[in-house]
Amino acid sequence: MSAIRIRTSAAGRPPTAIPEATLSNTGPKRRGSPIPVILVLIVLGVVGYFGWKAFESRQAAKRAKEAEYQRWLAERERLRNLPDPETNVVTKVEVAVKKEEPPPEPPKKTEAEILREEEAHRKAVWAQIEEARKKSEAKPLSGFAGIRFGEPIESGAPVKWGTALEGSAGDSVAARGVAFAVYGPKLKKPFMSLGTSPLVWVTPKTRRPYRIEFSRALAKSASKHDPETTNLVAVLQSKFKSEPFAPRPGVPGRAGCEYVFPMGPTTVIVGEFDGVLRFSVEREDIREEARAETETLRQEKGVVSADGALLDSKRYPHGGLDRKKYKGVRFKDETPRSFCGIVFASAPAENTTILVPQKGAKGFFLNYAMAKCPPFRGFAYGRADIDPVRGGVYAIHLSSEGGTEGQDDKDYYESVKASLSEHYKVTPSEKKVEGEFPELTYQIGDLTVTFGPDPRGGFYLNAVNQVLAAMAK
């Protein structure tokens, strides 16, 4: 029978029996091998590593999904900010970008500014020409096209009148000197493309040539100059072995040009003026003498100028004056009896065609070339009004194209004004009309002379005898 040990508690509780099997008088038993524990730890480490990698992979996938979502949100916002296809208005603008403005274009020059610059350039170049003329050692030309400068031309009726010298707008005709032109001898062969009949300007008293010129209408072109202008300049450059001065160089798209070869007292000019290509050879010394001859004529004939002689002319073909039909008619003493070749109250020539319009005055056309009567300042065409009962002329209406011989309309207007004012010794009244120039009215006794710009182009010159006009009504 196995022995039983009795353990009593300190509190007096009954003792607890301890099995005999737990009691031993031998030492403790030895523990097992650590290898299984190590293997377990290795397994746990491997599992933990791959578990961590799986966790990291899931986190990366989550972050990628979040980034994709953010891109989707951004794309949705962009689409919301696109312009409305119907109104083309942006509904939302988050950032306003300031665009750089292009530099402002320089202000465009007006036509008036361009003309002022061209005129200033022209005057400056002509001053250089005068200086070059003084220094020129070139031999002056003695003539051209078979015409010798200074040798009088006795034949030929005047076909044009003008001033010999240039001047300011207010200069009188007498101060500039008057001159007229006749046609010179016809050439056997044309001079280049400018024809066979030169126009020769002569002094007013001795009829000595001082300018010989050829001209024709310009070849029509919207933007180019006449090719013959270039040809003429090239021929002269080769002949004179010198370059021309260009007061007005030819510019494409801009009308007009002027090239000058000064050779002492001789001046050769090629240019395009008012739709005409003109080539001229001029002797400056003889041209100056034209002004002196004008003064001599003033003293000899007691007339203001050749322009005045044309204004008072009675040379236009007309019939006689029936004094019975105008018996007792009286005019003021200072009233001119004629105007530009027409005698007031005279009848038209026998073969003249009389026009009787439904409206307007009865009358006939005037053509100074056909009548071989020199016109005043280019007023070569017009109409004469006649009394429907008595048949005498009481009014004359003339027209002119305006600037000629290189003059612009302003110079032309001022020269006609100077001629009328000097001849009639009357200060005109001015009336503002459409355009640059005012209408001028001269009252000389019973004669009213009106000069002004024609709305259709050019200028008009009218003369009305008020006494005869009242009788014609």
PDB file of C-alpha atoms in Angstrom, residues 145-432:
ATOM      1  CA  ALA A 145      14.190 118.723-134.320  1.00  0.00           C
ATOM      2  CA  GLY A 146      15.461 121.142-136.999  1.00  0.00           C
ATOM      3  CA  ILE A 147      14.492 124.222-134.952  1.00  0.00           C
ATOM      4  CA  ARG A 148      17.187 126.589-133.713  1.00  0.00           C
ATOM      5  CA  PHE A 149      16.736 128.477-130.480  1.00  0.00           C
ATOM      6  CA  GLY A 150      16.510 132.235-130.914  1.00  0.00           C
ATOM      7  CA  GLU A 151      15.781 132.202-134.663  1.00  0.00           C
ATOM      8  CA  PRO A 152      12.317 133.790-135.172  1.00  0.00           C
ATOM      9  CA  ILE A 153       9.440 131.683-136.481  1.00  0.00           C
ATOM     10  CA  GLU A 154       7.251 133.939-138.603  1.00  0.00           C
ATOM     11  CA  SER A 155       4.578 131.449-139.661  1.00  0.00           C
ATOM     12  CA  GLY A 156       2.081 129.506-137.610  1.00  0.00           C
ATOM     13  CA  ALA A 157      -0.983 130.640-135.701  1.00  0.00           C
ATOM     14  CA  PRO A 158      -0.791 130.516-131.884  1.00  0.00           C
ATOM     15  CA  VAL A 159      -2.389 127.339-130.523  1.00  0.00           C
ATOM     16  CA  LYS A 160      -1.649 127.829-126.806  1.00  0.00           C
ATOM     17  CA  TRP A 161      -0.992 130.681-124.410  1.00  0.00           C
ATOM     18  CA  GLY A 162       0.752 130.583-121.053  1.00  0.00           C
ATOM     19  CA  THR A 163       3.206 132.272-118.721  1.00  0.00           C
ATOM     20  CA  ALA A 164       6.899 132.211-119.580  1.00  0.00           C
ATOM     21  CA  LEU A 165       8.161 132.041-115.978  1.00  0.00           C
ATOM     22  CA  GLU A 166       6.962 130.145-112.951  1.00  0.00           C
ATOM     23  CA  GLY A 167       6.050 131.972-109.786  1.00  0.00           C
ATOM     24  CA  SER A 168       3.978 131.959-106.658  1.00  0.00           C
ATOM     25  CA  ALA A 169       0.207 131.696-106.842  1.00  0.00           C
ATOM     26  CA  GLY A 170      -0.346 135.442-106.375  1.00  0.00           C
ATOM     27  CA  ASP A 171       2.105 136.611-109.051  1.00  0.00           C
ATOM     28  CA  SER A 172       0.538 138.521-111.907  1.00  0.00           C
ATOM     29  CA  VAL A 173       0.736 137.403-115.510  1.00  0.00           C
ATOM     30  CA  ALA A 174       2.824 140.467-116.313  1.00  0.00           C
ATOM     31  CA  ALA A 175       5.333 139.509-113.619  1.00  0.00           C
ATOM     32  CA  ARG A 176       5.690 136.030-115.086  1.00  0.00           C
ATOM     33  CA  GLY A 177       5.677 137.134-118.697  1.00  0.00           C
ATOM     34  CA  VAL A 178       3.390 135.816-121.422  1.00  0.00           C
ATOM     35  CA  ALA A 179       4.255 133.495-124.281  1.00  0.00           C
ATOM     36  CA  PHE A 180       2.461 131.459-126.901  1.00  0.00           C
ATOM     37  CA  ALA A 181       3.089 128.225-128.787  1.00  0.00           C
ATOM     38  CA  VAL A 182       2.911 127.320-132.471  1.00  0.00           C
ATOM     39  CA  TYR A 183       3.382 124.031-134.290  1.00  0.00           C
ATOM     40  CA  GLY A 184       6.882 123.593-135.701  1.00  0.00           C
ATOM     41  CA  PRO A 185       7.865 122.010-139.025  1.00  0.00           C
ATOM     42  CA  LYS A 186       6.651 118.429-139.370  1.00  0.00           C
ATOM     43  CA  LEU A 187       9.387 115.784-139.093  1.00  0.00           C
ATOM     44  CA  LYS A 188       9.886 113.112-141.747  1.00  0.00           C
ATOM     45  CA  LYS A 189      10.122 110.409-139.070  1.00  0.00           C
ATOM     46  CA  PRO A 190       8.386 110.278-135.672  1.00  0.00           C
ATOM     47  CA  PHE A 191      10.470 111.120-132.635  1.00  0.00           C
ATOM     48  CA  MET A 192      10.305 107.779-130.823  1.00  0.00           C
ATOM     49  CA  SER A 193       6.603 107.309-130.028  1.00  0.00           C
ATOM     50  CA  LEU A 194       5.868 111.037-129.594  1.00  0.00           C
ATOM     51  CA  GLY A 195       4.851 111.930-133.131  1.00  0.00           C
ATOM     52  CA  THR A 196       6.166 114.240-135.838  1.00  0.00           C
ATOM     53  CA  SER A 197       4.782 117.670-134.858  1.00  0.00           C
ATOM     54  CA  PRO A 198       6.667 119.510-132.112  1.00  0.00           C
ATOM     55  CA  LEU A 199       5.052 122.344-130.179  1.00  0.00           C
ATOM     56  CA  VAL A 200       7.314 125.400-130.149  1.00  0.00           C
ATOM     57  CA  TRP A 201       6.996 128.101-127.466  1.00  0.00           C
ATOM     58  CA  VAL A 202       8.125 131.532-128.622  1.00  0.00           C
ATOM     59  CA  THR A 203       8.621 134.963-127.094  1.00  0.00           C
ATOM     60  CA  PRO A 204       5.503 137.205-127.395  1.00  0.00           C
ATOM     61  CA  LYS A 205       7.018 139.972-129.541  1.00  0.00           C
ATOM     62  CA  THR A 206       9.916 138.612-131.612  1.00  0.00           C
ATOM     63  CA  ARG A 207       8.568 135.013-131.822  1.00  0.00           C
ATOM     64  CA  ARG A 208      11.950 133.497-130.974  1.00  0.00           C
ATOM     65  CA  PRO A 209      11.762 129.815-129.906  1.00  0.00           C
ATOM     66  CA  TYR A 210      12.820 129.022-126.362  1.00  0.00           C
ATOM     67  CA  ARG A 211      11.143 125.636-125.751  1.00  0.00           C
ATOM     68  CA  ILE A 212      10.573 122.698-128.097  1.00  0.00           C
ATOM     69  CA  GLU A 213       8.407 119.853-126.862  1.00  0.00           C
ATOM     70  CA  PHE A 214       6.819 116.591-127.970  1.00  0.00           C
ATOM     71  CA  SER A 215       3.932 114.966-126.138  1.00  0.00           C
ATOM     72  CA  ARG A 216       1.265 112.312-126.339  1.00  0.00           C
ATOM     73  CA  ALA A 217      -1.317 110.708-124.066  1.00  0.00           C
ATOM     74  CA  LEU A 218       0.079 108.240-121.519  1.00  0.00           C
ATOM     75  CA  ALA A 219      -0.311 104.509-122.025  1.00  0.00           C
ATOM     76  CA  LYS A 220      -3.181 103.488-119.782  1.00  0.00           C
ATOM     77  CA  SER A 221      -2.142 101.518-116.711  1.00  0.00           C
ATOM     78  CA  ALA A 222      -3.533 101.366-113.208  1.00  0.00           C
ATOM     79  CA  SER A 223      -0.204 101.012-111.423  1.00  0.00           C
ATOM     80  CA  LYS A 224       2.681 101.404-113.903  1.00  0.00           C
ATOM     81  CA  HIS A 225       4.332 104.337-115.631  1.00  0.00           C
ATOM     82  CA  ASP A 226       4.570 104.611-119.411  1.00  0.00           C
ATOM     83  CA  PRO A 227       7.446 102.407-120.706  1.00  0.00           C
ATOM     84  CA  GLU A 228       8.484 105.210-123.069  1.00  0.00           C
ATOM     85  CA  THR A 229       9.345 107.378-120.048  1.00  0.00           C
ATOM     86  CA  THR A 230      12.002 104.865-119.023  1.00  0.00           C
ATOM     87  CA  ASN A 231      13.239 104.580-122.629  1.00  0.00           C
ATOM     88  CA  LEU A 232      13.614 108.344-123.006  1.00  0.00           C
ATOM     89  CA  VAL A 233      15.528 108.682-119.742  1.00  0.00           C
ATOM     90  CA  ALA A 234      17.857 105.827-120.717  1.00  0.00           C
ATOM     91  CA  VAL A 235      18.553 107.380-124.151  1.00  0.00           C
ATOM     92  CA  LEU A 236      19.362 110.760-122.588  1.00  0.00           C
ATOM     93  CA  GLN A 237      21.589 109.200-119.929  1.00  0.00           C
ATOM     94  CA  SER A 238      23.610 107.550-122.674  1.00  0.00           C
ATOM     95  CA  LYS A 239      23.729 110.691-124.825  1.00  0.00           C
ATOM     96  CA  PHE A 240      24.637 113.164-122.053  1.00  0.00           C
ATOM     97  CA  LYS A 241      26.753 110.754-119.972  1.00  0.00           C
ATOM     98  CA  SER A 242      25.041 111.925-116.785  1.00  0.00           C
ATOM     99  CA  GLU A 243      22.351 110.925-114.318  1.00  0.00           C
ATOM    100  CA  PRO A 244      19.145 112.989-114.209  1.00  0.00           C
ATOM    101  CA  PHE A 245      17.758 114.838-111.228  1.00  0.00           C
ATOM    102  CA  ALA A 246      14.336 113.560-110.171  1.00  0.00           C
ATOM    103  CA  PRO A 247      12.079 116.252-108.668  1.00  0.00           C
ATOM    104  CA  ARG A 248       9.314 113.644-108.884  1.00  0.00           C
ATOM    105  CA  PRO A 249      10.654 110.098-109.238  1.00  0.00           C
ATOM    106  CA  GLY A 250       8.348 107.546-110.783  1.00  0.00           C
ATOM    107  CA  VAL A 251       6.676 105.522-108.035  1.00  0.00           C
ATOM    108  CA  PRO A 252       4.504 102.481-108.956  1.00  0.00           C
ATOM    109  CA  GLY A 253       0.877 103.202-108.261  1.00  0.00           C
ATOM    110  CA  ARG A 254       1.476 106.975-107.999  1.00  0.00           C
ATOM    111  CA  ALA A 255       0.744 109.216-110.982  1.00  0.00           C
ATOM    112  CA  GLY A 256       3.280 111.656-112.360  1.00  0.00           C
ATOM    113  CA  CYS A 257       7.072 111.824-112.581  1.00  0.00           C
ATOM    114  CA  GLU A 258       9.755 114.303-113.684  1.00  0.00           C
ATOM    115  CA  TYR A 259      13.414 113.812-114.702  1.00  0.00           C
ATOM    116  CA  VAL A 260      15.701 116.767-115.463  1.00  0.00           C
ATOM    117  CA  PHE A 261      19.072 117.069-117.247  1.00  0.00           C
ATOM    118  CA  PRO A 262      20.512 120.590-116.687  1.00  0.00           C
ATOM    119  CA  MET A 263      23.280 121.653-119.094  1.00  0.00           C
ATOM    120  CA  GLY A 264      24.139 125.271-118.511  1.00  0.00           C
ATOM    121  CA  PRO A 265      21.298 127.389-119.941  1.00  0.00           C
ATOM    122  CA  THR A 266      19.674 124.321-121.541  1.00  0.00           C
ATOM    123  CA  THR A 267      17.222 122.147-119.629  1.00  0.00           C
ATOM    124  CA  VAL A 268      15.964 118.797-120.907  1.00  0.00           C
ATOM    125  CA  ILE A 269      12.912 117.387-119.137  1.00  0.00           C
ATOM    126  CA  VAL A 270      11.117 114.049-119.411  1.00  0.00           C
ATOM    127  CA  GLY A 271       7.976 113.649-117.370  1.00  0.00           C
ATOM    128  CA  GLU A 272       4.391 112.529-116.999  1.00  0.00           C
ATOM    129  CA  PHE A 273       2.042 115.443-116.327  1.00  0.00           C
ATOM    130  CA  ASP A 274      -1.765 115.228-116.047  1.00  0.00           C
ATOM    131  CA  GLY A 275      -2.118 112.160-118.261  1.00  0.00           C
ATOM    132  CA  VAL A 276       0.463 113.334-120.820  1.00  0.00           C
ATOM    133  CA  LEU A 277       4.003 112.088-121.501  1.00  0.00           C
ATOM    134  CA  ARG A 278       6.104 115.157-122.355  1.00  0.00           C
ATOM    135  CA  PHE A 279       9.665 115.607-123.594  1.00  0.00           C
ATOM    136  CA  SER A 280      10.996 119.167-123.780  1.00  0.00           C
ATOM    137  CA  VAL A 281      14.224 121.017-124.526  1.00  0.00           C
ATOM    138  CA  GLU A 282      14.323 124.586-123.216  1.00  0.00           C
ATOM    139  CA  ARG A 283      16.749 127.494-123.273  1.00  0.00           C
ATOM    140  CA  GLU A 284      16.527 129.300-119.926  1.00  0.00           C
ATOM    141  CA  ASP A 285      18.242 132.487-121.160  1.00  0.00           C
ATOM    142  CA  ILE A 286      15.740 133.046-123.997  1.00  0.00           C
ATOM    143  CA  ARG A 287      12.809 132.150-121.729  1.00  0.00           C
ATOM    144  CA  GLU A 288      13.857 134.949-119.379  1.00  0.00           C
ATOM    145  CA  GLU A 289      13.692 137.362-122.308  1.00  0.00           C
ATOM    146  CA  ALA A 290      10.019 136.493-122.833  1.00  0.00           C
ATOM    147  CA  ARG A 291       9.156 138.347-119.640  1.00  0.00           C
ATOM    148  CA  ALA A 292      11.052 141.434-120.816  1.00  0.00           C
ATOM    149  CA  GLU A 293       9.193 141.357-124.138  1.00  0.00           C
ATOM    150  CA  THR A 294       5.913 141.199-122.247  1.00  0.00           C
ATOM    151  CA  GLU A 295       6.686 144.528-120.595  1.00  0.00           C
ATOM    152  CA  THR A 296       7.666 146.008-123.959  1.00  0.00           C
ATOM    153  CA  LEU A 297       4.322 144.979-125.426  1.00  0.00           C
ATOM    154  CA  ARG A 298       2.529 146.527-122.469  1.00  0.00           C
ATOM    155  CA  GLN A 299       4.167 149.857-123.174  1.00  0.00           C
ATOM    156  CA  GLU A 300       3.803 149.703-126.958  1.00  0.00           C
ATOM    157  CA  LYS A 301       0.201 148.522-127.213  1.00  0.00           C
ATOM    158  CA  GLY A 302      -1.142 149.886-123.947  1.00  0.00           C
ATOM    159  CA  VAL A 303      -2.653 146.544-122.968  1.00  0.00           C
ATOM    160  CA  VAL A 304      -2.207 144.676-119.725  1.00  0.00           C
ATOM    161  CA  SER A 305      -1.075 141.436-121.306  1.00  0.00           C
ATOM    162  CA  ALA A 306      -1.748 139.026-124.112  1.00  0.00           C
ATOM    163  CA  ASP A 307      -4.397 137.448-121.876  1.00  0.00           C
ATOM    164  CA  GLY A 308      -6.175 140.793-121.823  1.00  0.00           C
ATOM    165  CA  ALA A 309      -6.037 140.973-125.607  1.00  0.00           C
ATOM    166  CA  LEU A 310      -7.726 137.573-125.799  1.00  0.00           C
ATOM    167  CA  LEU A 311     -10.447 138.611-123.359  1.00  0.00           C
ATOM    168  CA  ASP A 312     -11.228 141.700-125.481  1.00  0.00           C
ATOM    169  CA  SER A 313     -10.822 139.901-128.812  1.00  0.00           C
ATOM    170  CA  LYS A 314     -13.475 140.329-131.541  1.00  0.00           C
ATOM    171  CA  ARG A 315     -12.040 137.702-133.866  1.00  0.00           C
ATOM    172  CA  TYR A 316     -14.550 134.867-133.422  1.00  0.00           C
ATOM    173  CA  PRO A 317     -16.603 134.524-136.673  1.00  0.00           C
ATOM    174  CA  HIS A 318     -19.978 136.155-136.250  1.00  0.00           C
ATOM    175  CA  GLY A 319     -22.545 137.985-138.306  1.00  0.00           C
ATOM    176  CA  GLY A 320     -23.255 141.671-138.410  1.00  0.00           C
ATOM    177  CA  LEU A 321     -24.943 143.766-135.773  1.00  0.00           C
ATOM    178  CA  ASP A 322     -28.519 144.775-136.667  1.00  0.00           C
ATOM    179  CA  ARG A 323     -28.596 148.154-134.998  1.00  0.00           C
ATOM    180  CA  LYS A 324     -32.301 148.610-135.763  1.00  0.00           C
ATOM    181  CA  LYS A 325     -33.151 145.686-133.457  1.00  0.00           C
ATOM    182  CA  TYR A 326     -31.041 147.211-130.682  1.00  0.00           C
ATOM    183  CA  LYS A 327     -31.781 150.859-131.397  1.00  0.00           C
ATOM    184  CA  GLY A 328     -31.454 153.077-128.344  1.00  0.00           C
ATOM    185  CA  VAL A 329     -29.718 150.445-126.189  1.00  0.00           C
ATOM    186  CA  ARG A 330     -27.231 152.050-123.815  1.00  0.00           C
ATOM    187  CA  PHE A 331     -24.494 150.472-121.694  1.00  0.00           C
ATOM    188  CA  LYS A 332     -22.338 151.887-118.928  1.00  0.00           C
ATOM    189  CA  ASP A 333     -19.130 153.357-120.277  1.00  0.00           C
ATOM    190  CA  GLU A 334     -16.870 150.722-118.647  1.00  0.00           C
ATOM    191  CA  THR A 335     -18.897 147.804-120.048  1.00  0.00           C
ATOM    192  CA  PRO A 336     -16.767 145.608-122.391  1.00  0.00           C
ATOM    193  CA  ARG A 337     -18.335 145.275-125.860  1.00  0.00           C
ATOM    194  CA  SER A 338     -16.903 141.791-126.472  1.00  0.00           C
ATOM    195  CA  PHE A 339     -15.673 138.725-124.609  1.00  0.00           C
ATOM    196  CA  CYS A 340     -13.202 136.060-125.830  1.00  0.00           C
ATOM    197  CA  GLY A 341     -13.766 136.885-129.510  1.00  0.00           C
ATOM    198  CA  ILE A 342     -17.569 137.311-129.393  1.00  0.00           C
ATOM    199  CA  VAL A 343     -19.144 140.764-129.890  1.00  0.00           C
ATOM    200  CA  PHE A 344     -22.250 141.222-127.755  1.00  0.00           C
ATOM    201  CA  ALA A 345     -25.546 141.747-129.628  1.00  0.00           C
ATOM    202  CA  SER A 346     -23.954 140.410-132.845  1.00  0.00           C
ATOM    203  CA  ALA A 347     -25.645 137.569-134.737  1.00  0.00           C
ATOM    204  CA  PRO A 348     -24.073 134.154-135.365  1.00  0.00           C
ATOM    205  CA  ALA A 349     -22.472 133.421-138.732  1.00  0.00           C
ATOM    206  CA  GLU A 350     -24.756 132.374-141.577  1.00  0.00           C
ATOM    207  CA  ASN A 351     -23.868 128.654-141.538  1.00  0.00           C
ATOM    208  CA  THR A 352     -24.009 128.325-137.747  1.00  0.00           C
ATOM    209  CA  THR A 353     -26.374 125.656-136.398  1.00  0.00           C
ATOM    210  CA  ILE A 354     -28.839 127.236-133.995  1.00  0.00           C
ATOM    211  CA  LEU A 355     -30.092 125.087-131.129  1.00  0.00           C
ATOM    212  CA  VAL A 356     -33.600 125.608-129.760  1.00  0.00           C
ATOM    213  CA  PRO A 357     -33.947 123.343-126.709  1.00  0.00           C
ATOM    214  CA  GLN A 358     -37.267 122.696-124.949  1.00  0.00           C
ATOM    215  CA  LYS A 359     -35.703 124.102-121.807  1.00  0.00           C
ATOM    216  CA  GLY A 360     -32.943 126.681-121.656  1.00  0.00           C
ATOM    217  CA  ALA A 361     -31.725 129.444-123.892  1.00  0.00           C
ATOM    218  CA  LYS A 362     -31.608 129.462-127.665  1.00  0.00           C
ATOM    219  CA  GLY A 363     -28.029 129.533-128.896  1.00  0.00           C
ATOM    220  CA  PHE A 364     -25.101 127.863-130.670  1.00  0.00           C
ATOM    221  CA  PHE A 365     -21.926 125.982-129.760  1.00  0.00           C
ATOM    222  CA  LEU A 366     -18.483 127.621-129.723  1.00  0.00           C
ATOM    223  CA  ASN A 367     -15.352 125.879-130.999  1.00  0.00           C
ATOM    224  CA  TYR A 368     -12.255 128.086-131.053  1.00  0.00           C
ATOM    225  CA  ALA A 369     -10.135 125.583-132.970  1.00  0.00           C
ATOM    226  CA  MET A 370     -12.627 125.472-135.852  1.00  0.00           C
ATOM    227  CA  ALA A 371     -13.002 129.243-135.770  1.00  0.00           C
ATOM    228  CA  LYS A 372      -9.199 129.717-135.742  1.00  0.00           C
ATOM    229  CA  CYS A 373      -9.509 132.090-132.831  1.00  0.00           C
ATOM    230  CA  PRO A 374      -6.949 131.732-129.991  1.00  0.00           C
ATOM    231  CA  PRO A 375      -8.762 130.719-126.773  1.00  0.00           C
ATOM    232  CA  PHE A 376      -8.187 132.410-123.447  1.00  0.00           C
ATOM    233  CA  ARG A 377      -6.325 130.162-120.947  1.00  0.00           C
ATOM    234  CA  GLY A 378      -7.586 126.897-122.453  1.00  0.00           C
ATOM    235  CA  PHE A 379     -11.286 127.876-122.552  1.00  0.00           C
ATOM    236  CA  ALA A 380     -11.625 126.489-126.082  1.00  0.00           C
ATOM    237  CA  TYR A 381     -15.232 125.240-126.104  1.00  0.00           C
ATOM    238  CA  GLY A 382     -18.585 126.526-124.976  1.00  0.00           C
ATOM    239  CA  ARG A 383     -21.950 127.959-125.901  1.00  0.00           C
ATOM    240  CA  ALA A 384     -23.378 131.378-126.794  1.00  0.00           C
ATOM    241  CA  ASP A 385     -26.930 132.356-125.811  1.00  0.00           C
ATOM    242  CA  ILE A 386     -28.883 134.524-128.276  1.00  0.00           C
ATOM    243  CA  ASP A 387     -32.013 136.616-127.981  1.00  0.00           C
ATOM    244  CA  PRO A 388     -34.894 134.439-129.282  1.00  0.00           C
ATOM    245  CA  VAL A 389     -36.450 137.484-131.041  1.00  0.00           C
ATOM    246  CA  ARG A 390     -33.566 139.787-132.002  1.00  0.00           C
ATOM    247  CA  GLY A 391     -30.967 137.028-132.522  1.00  0.00           C
ATOM    248  CA  GLY A 392     -28.029 138.797-130.887  1.00  0.00           C
ATOM    249  CA  VAL A 393     -25.577 137.203-128.399  1.00  0.00           C
ATOM    250  CA  TYR A 394     -26.147 138.230-124.785  1.00  0.00           C
ATOM    251  CA  ALA A 395     -24.254 135.512-122.818  1.00  0.00           C
ATOM    252  CA  ILE A 396     -21.163 133.324-123.302  1.00  0.00           C
ATOM    253  CA  HIS A 397     -20.439 130.100-121.377  1.00  0.00           C
ATOM    254  CA  LEU A 398     -16.956 128.538-121.691  1.00  0.00           C
ATOM    255  CA  SER A 399     -15.250 125.510-120.124  1.00  0.00           C
ATOM    256  CA  SER A 400     -11.646 124.385-119.563  1.00  0.00           C
ATOM    257  CA  GLU A 401     -10.054 121.142-118.406  1.00  0.00           C
ATOM    258  CA  GLY A 402      -7.893 123.043-115.915  1.00  0.00           C
ATOM    259  CA  GLY A 403      -4.147 122.774-115.273  1.00  0.00           C
ATOM    260  CA  THR A 404      -1.980 122.617-118.397  1.00  0.00           C
ATOM    261  CA  GLU A 405       1.712 122.663-119.203  1.00  0.00           C
ATOM    262  CA  GLY A 406       2.658 121.053-115.914  1.00  0.00           C
ATOM    263  CA  GLN A 407       0.444 123.372-113.836  1.00  0.00           C
ATOM    264  CA  ASP A 408      -1.792 121.798-111.243  1.00  0.00           C
ATOM    265  CA  ASP A 409      -5.361 123.036-110.799  1.00  0.00           C
ATOM    266  CA  LYS A 410      -4.355 125.399-107.987  1.00  0.00           C
ATOM    267  CA  ASP A 411      -1.737 127.201-110.088  1.00  0.00           C
ATOM    268  CA  TYR A 412      -4.128 127.293-113.031  1.00  0.00           C
ATOM    269  CA  TYR A 413      -6.939 128.753-110.936  1.00  0.00           C
ATOM    270  CA  GLU A 414      -4.669 131.437-109.495  1.00  0.00           C
ATOM    271  CA  SER A 415      -3.252 132.347-112.916  1.00  0.00           C
ATOM    272  CA  VAL A 416      -6.739 132.799-114.444  1.00  0.00           C
ATOM    273  CA  LYS A 417      -7.781 134.842-111.403  1.00  0.00           C
ATOM    274  CA  ALA A 418      -4.683 137.027-111.782  1.00  0.00           C
ATOM    275  CA  SER A 419      -5.373 137.586-115.496  1.00  0.00           C
ATOM    276  CA  LEU A 420      -9.030 138.557-114.941  1.00  0.00           C
ATOM    277  CA  SER A 421      -8.247 140.802-111.966  1.00  0.00           C
ATOM    278  CA  GLU A 422      -5.404 142.597-113.726  1.00  0.00           C
ATOM    279  CA  HIS A 423      -7.283 143.100-116.975  1.00  0.00           C
ATOM    280  CA  TYR A 424     -10.609 144.296-115.581  1.00  0.00           C
ATOM    281  CA  LYS A 425      -9.088 146.170-112.619  1.00  0.00           C
ATOM    282  CA  VAL A 426     -11.913 144.908-110.400  1.00  0.00           C
ATOM    283  CA  THR A 427     -11.726 143.029-107.121  1.00  0.00           C
ATOM    284  CA  PRO A 428     -13.966 139.959-107.461  1.00  0.00           C
ATOM    285  CA  SER A 429     -16.504 138.818-104.926  1.00  0.00           C
ATOM    286  CA  GLU A 430     -16.081 135.244-103.705  1.00  0.00           C
ATOM    287  CA  LYS A 431     -18.730 132.607-103.142  1.00  0.00           C
ATOM    288  CA  LYS A 432     -18.041 129.326-101.377  1.00  0.00           C
TER     289      LYS A 432
END
